[in-house]
Amino acid sequence: LLCDPPRAEKEGSKDFCSMETIISESDYISLHVPLTRTGSLNTFHIADKDFFAKMKPDAFLINSSRGEVVDTEALKQALRSKQISGACLDVWENEPDIDLELMKLLDIASPHIAGYSTDGKANGTAMSVNAIVKFFGLSMEEWYPDFVPPPECPFIKLTGTSFEEQVASAVFQSYNPMRDDQRLRLNPGDFEKQRGDYPLRREFDSYTVVANGHHYDPAVLEARSEEHTSELQSRQVI
């Protein structure tokens, strides 16, 4: 389920749904919005008391956009009262002075590093350099960093019997987010240091999945994911 009012207005696609549908029907709600405080698309405290009251009691909230998008006090109350099943936050109100009470209630807590993959940094740098090149009419075209460090273990051995177990196995072998969670819980006062000294993390397409003695491109797992999604949709499961 996807709710994106600016894109829906621009594209006129039927692929978008309302915020009300997202809140009431989703098992996992993941927020990816800018922070705006005015106008019809105001996102400040969009996840407030009423938002949590409309969520399914077994649903989870994930926020990796901006901390102020979620009302801290409302989320704490929703978690304490079991109004929702859980939440994962990468971004916080009042960073780096995060709410320690809220952190203890979360399933996963991290120091604003969701976009800190090595690939993301390289791509962002390339976009900036190429924009400057274009603006000044320089001859250098499609610049990209010469060397992006490879992952320590580029091959992922697929384990588990169910589809969910195999996906979890592949994800955790590429990078385990629980390490970020543990570091933050042990030293929440080092929020900025943990953000600045973030470990190397490559994105999924830097890995090759190995199963039954054969090497598979991650697209194979992606294809299985699409098949699995279609199967779930045929069962009317969201």
Coordinates of C-alpha atoms in Angstrom, one line a residue:
L1 CA 0.0 0.0 0.0
L2 CA 1.4 3.4 -1.0
C3 CA 0.3 6.8 0.0
D4 CA 2.0 9.7 -1.7
P5 CA -0.3 12.7 -2.3
P6 CA 2.2 14.8 -4.4
R7 CA 2.9 11.9 -6.7
A8 CA -0.7 10.8 -6.8
E9 CA -1.7 14.3 -7.9
K10 CA 1.1 14.5 -10.5
E11 CA 0.8 11.0 -11.9
G12 CA -2.9 10.4 -11.6
S13 CA -2.2 6.7 -10.9
K14 CA -4.5 4.3 -9.2
D15 CA -1.5 2.7 -7.4
F16 CA -1.9 5.2 -4.5
C17 CA -4.3 5.0 -1.6
S18 CA -5.4 7.3 1.2
M19 CA -3.6 7.8 4.5
E20 CA -6.7 6.4 6.2
T21 CA -6.3 3.2 4.3
I22 CA -2.6 3.0 5.1
I23 CA -3.3 3.5 8.8
S24 CA -6.3 1.1 9.2
E25 CA -5.1 -1.8 6.9
S26 CA -1.3 -2.0 7.1
D27 CA 0.6 -4.5 9.3
Y28 CA 3.7 -2.3 9.0
I29 CA 3.7 1.4 8.4
S30 CA 7.0 2.9 7.2
L31 CA 7.3 6.7 7.0
H32 CA 9.4 8.3 4.3
V33 CA 8.4 11.9 4.1
P34 CA 10.0 15.4 4.4
L35 CA 9.3 17.5 7.5
T36 CA 6.8 20.2 6.6
R37 CA 5.0 22.4 9.1
T38 CA 2.5 24.3 6.9
G39 CA 0.1 23.8 4.1
S40 CA -2.2 20.9 3.2
L41 CA 0.8 18.4 3.2
N42 CA 1.9 19.3 6.8
T43 CA 3.8 16.3 8.1
F44 CA 4.7 17.6 11.6
H45 CA 3.4 15.0 14.1
I46 CA 1.5 13.3 11.4
A47 CA 1.7 10.1 13.6
D48 CA -0.2 11.4 16.6
K49 CA -2.6 10.1 19.1
D50 CA -5.4 9.7 16.5
F51 CA -3.0 8.0 14.1
F52 CA -2.1 5.3 16.6
A53 CA -5.7 4.9 17.7
K54 CA -6.6 3.9 14.1
M55 CA -3.8 1.5 13.7
K56 CA -4.4 -2.3 14.0
P57 CA -3.4 -3.5 17.4
D58 CA -0.9 -6.0 15.9
A59 CA 0.7 -3.4 13.6
F60 CA 4.2 -1.9 13.8
L61 CA 5.4 1.6 13.0
I62 CA 8.8 2.4 11.3
N63 CA 10.2 5.9 11.0
S64 CA 13.3 6.7 9.0
S65 CA 12.3 10.1 7.7
R66 CA 12.4 12.9 10.3
G67 CA 12.0 12.6 14.0
E68 CA 9.3 15.3 14.3
V69 CA 7.0 13.4 12.0
V70 CA 6.1 11.2 15.0
D71 CA 4.7 12.7 18.2
T72 CA 7.0 11.2 20.9
E73 CA 4.5 11.3 23.7
A74 CA 1.7 9.8 21.6
L75 CA 4.0 6.9 20.5
K76 CA 5.1 6.2 24.1
Q77 CA 1.5 6.0 25.2
A78 CA 0.6 3.8 22.3
L79 CA 3.4 1.4 23.1
R80 CA 2.8 1.4 26.9
S81 CA -0.9 0.7 26.5
K82 CA -0.3 -2.0 23.8
Q83 CA -2.4 0.1 21.4
I84 CA 0.1 -1.1 18.7
S85 CA 2.5 -4.0 18.7
G86 CA 5.8 -2.2 18.3
A87 CA 7.9 0.5 16.7
C88 CA 11.4 1.0 15.2
L89 CA 12.9 4.5 15.0
D90 CA 16.0 5.7 13.2
V91 CA 15.1 9.4 13.7
W92 CA 14.0 11.2 16.8
E93 CA 12.6 14.4 18.1
N94 CA 15.3 16.7 19.7
E95 CA 18.3 14.8 18.2
P96 CA 20.8 14.1 19.5
D97 CA 19.1 14.4 22.9
I98 CA 16.8 11.4 22.4
D99 CA 14.0 10.3 24.7
L100 CA 15.5 7.5 26.7
E101 CA 12.1 6.3 27.9
L102 CA 11.0 5.9 24.3
M103 CA 14.1 4.1 23.4
K104 CA 13.4 1.4 26.0
L105 CA 10.0 0.8 24.5
L106 CA 11.2 0.3 21.0
D107 CA 11.9 -2.9 19.1
I108 CA 14.8 -1.3 17.2
A109 CA 16.5 2.0 17.8
S110 CA 19.3 3.5 15.7
P111 CA 21.1 6.8 15.5
H112 CA 19.8 8.4 12.2
I113 CA 21.8 6.2 9.9
A114 CA 19.2 4.5 7.7
G115 CA 20.5 6.3 4.6
Y116 CA 24.2 5.8 5.5
S117 CA 25.0 2.9 3.2
T118 CA 28.4 3.2 1.4
D119 CA 26.4 3.1 -1.9
G120 CA 24.1 5.9 -0.8
K121 CA 27.1 8.1 0.1
A122 CA 28.8 7.3 -3.2
N123 CA 25.6 8.0 -5.2
G124 CA 24.9 11.2 -3.3
T125 CA 28.5 12.4 -4.0
A126 CA 28.2 11.5 -7.7
M127 CA 24.9 13.4 -8.0
S128 CA 26.5 16.5 -6.4
V129 CA 29.6 16.4 -8.6
N130 CA 27.7 15.8 -11.8
A131 CA 25.3 18.7 -11.0
I132 CA 28.3 21.0 -10.6
V133 CA 29.8 19.6 -13.9
K134 CA 26.6 20.3 -15.7
F135 CA 26.2 23.8 -14.3
F136 CA 29.7 24.9 -15.3
G137 CA 29.7 23.0 -18.6
L138 CA 32.7 20.9 -17.7
S139 CA 33.9 18.1 -19.9
M140 CA 33.8 15.4 -17.2
E141 CA 30.6 13.4 -17.7
E142 CA 28.8 10.8 -15.5
W143 CA 31.5 11.0 -12.7
Y144 CA 31.4 8.3 -10.1
P145 CA 33.9 7.5 -7.2
D146 CA 36.7 5.3 -8.5
F147 CA 36.6 2.9 -5.6
V148 CA 33.7 1.9 -3.4
P149 CA 34.9 -0.6 -0.7
P150 CA 33.5 -4.1 -1.4
P151 CA 31.7 -6.0 1.4
E152 CA 33.8 -8.2 3.6
C153 CA 31.8 -11.3 2.7
P154 CA 30.2 -10.7 -0.8
F155 CA 28.5 -14.1 -0.9
I156 CA 25.4 -14.9 1.1
K157 CA 24.6 -18.5 1.9
L158 CA 20.8 -18.8 1.8
T159 CA 19.5 -20.8 4.8
G160 CA 16.1 -21.6 6.2
T161 CA 13.1 -23.5 4.8
S162 CA 10.3 -20.9 4.6
F163 CA 10.5 -17.8 2.4
E164 CA 10.5 -15.5 5.4
E165 CA 13.4 -17.4 7.0
Q166 CA 15.4 -17.2 3.8
V167 CA 14.9 -13.5 3.4
A168 CA 15.8 -12.8 7.0
S169 CA 18.9 -14.9 6.6
A170 CA 20.0 -12.9 3.5
V171 CA 19.3 -9.6 5.1
F172 CA 21.1 -10.3 8.3
Q173 CA 24.1 -11.7 6.5
S174 CA 24.4 -8.5 4.5
Y175 CA 24.1 -6.3 7.6
N176 CA 22.7 -6.8 11.1
P177 CA 20.8 -3.7 12.3
M178 CA 20.6 -5.1 15.8
R179 CA 24.3 -4.1 16.2
D180 CA 23.3 -0.5 15.7
D181 CA 20.5 -1.0 18.2
Q182 CA 22.9 -2.4 20.8
R183 CA 25.4 0.3 20.4
L184 CA 22.8 3.0 20.8
R185 CA 21.3 1.4 23.9
L186 CA 24.7 1.0 25.6
N187 CA 25.7 4.6 24.9
P188 CA 22.8 6.9 23.9
G189 CA 24.9 9.9 24.8
D190 CA 27.2 9.0 21.8
F191 CA 24.4 9.5 19.3
E192 CA 26.4 11.9 17.1
K193 CA 29.6 9.9 17.4
Q194 CA 27.8 6.7 16.3
R195 CA 26.3 8.5 13.4
G196 CA 29.6 10.0 12.3
D197 CA 31.7 6.8 12.7
Y198 CA 29.2 4.5 11.0
P199 CA 30.5 1.1 9.9
L200 CA 30.8 0.1 6.2
R201 CA 27.5 -1.2 4.9
R202 CA 26.9 -2.1 1.3
E203 CA 23.5 -2.4 -0.3
F204 CA 21.8 -5.7 -1.3
D205 CA 22.9 -5.6 -5.0
S206 CA 26.6 -5.8 -3.8
Y207 CA 26.0 -9.4 -2.7
T208 CA 25.5 -12.7 -4.5
V209 CA 23.2 -15.3 -2.9
V210 CA 24.5 -18.8 -2.8
A211 CA 22.1 -21.8 -2.6
N212 CA 22.5 -25.5 -3.4
G213 CA 26.1 -24.9 -4.5
H214 CA 25.1 -22.4 -7.1
H215 CA 25.7 -18.6 -7.3
Y216 CA 22.6 -16.5 -7.7
D217 CA 22.2 -12.8 -8.4
P218 CA 20.1 -11.0 -5.7
A219 CA 17.5 -10.5 -8.5
V220 CA 16.6 -14.2 -8.0
L221 CA 15.7 -13.5 -4.4
E222 CA 13.9 -10.3 -5.5
A223 CA 11.9 -12.4 -8.1
R224 CA 10.9 -14.8 -5.3
S225 CA 9.9 -11.8 -3.2
E226 CA 7.6 -10.6 -6.0
E227 CA 6.1 -14.1 -6.4
H228 CA 5.5 -14.3 -2.7
T229 CA 3.9 -10.9 -2.7
S230 CA 1.5 -12.0 -5.4
E231 CA 0.7 -15.1 -3.5
L232 CA -0.1 -13.1 -0.4
Q233 CA -2.3 -10.7 -2.3
S234 CA -4.2 -13.6 -3.8
R235 CA -5.0 -14.6 -0.2
Q236 CA -6.1 -11.0 0.5
V237 CA -3.3 -10.5 3.1
I238 CA -1.8 -7.1 3.3

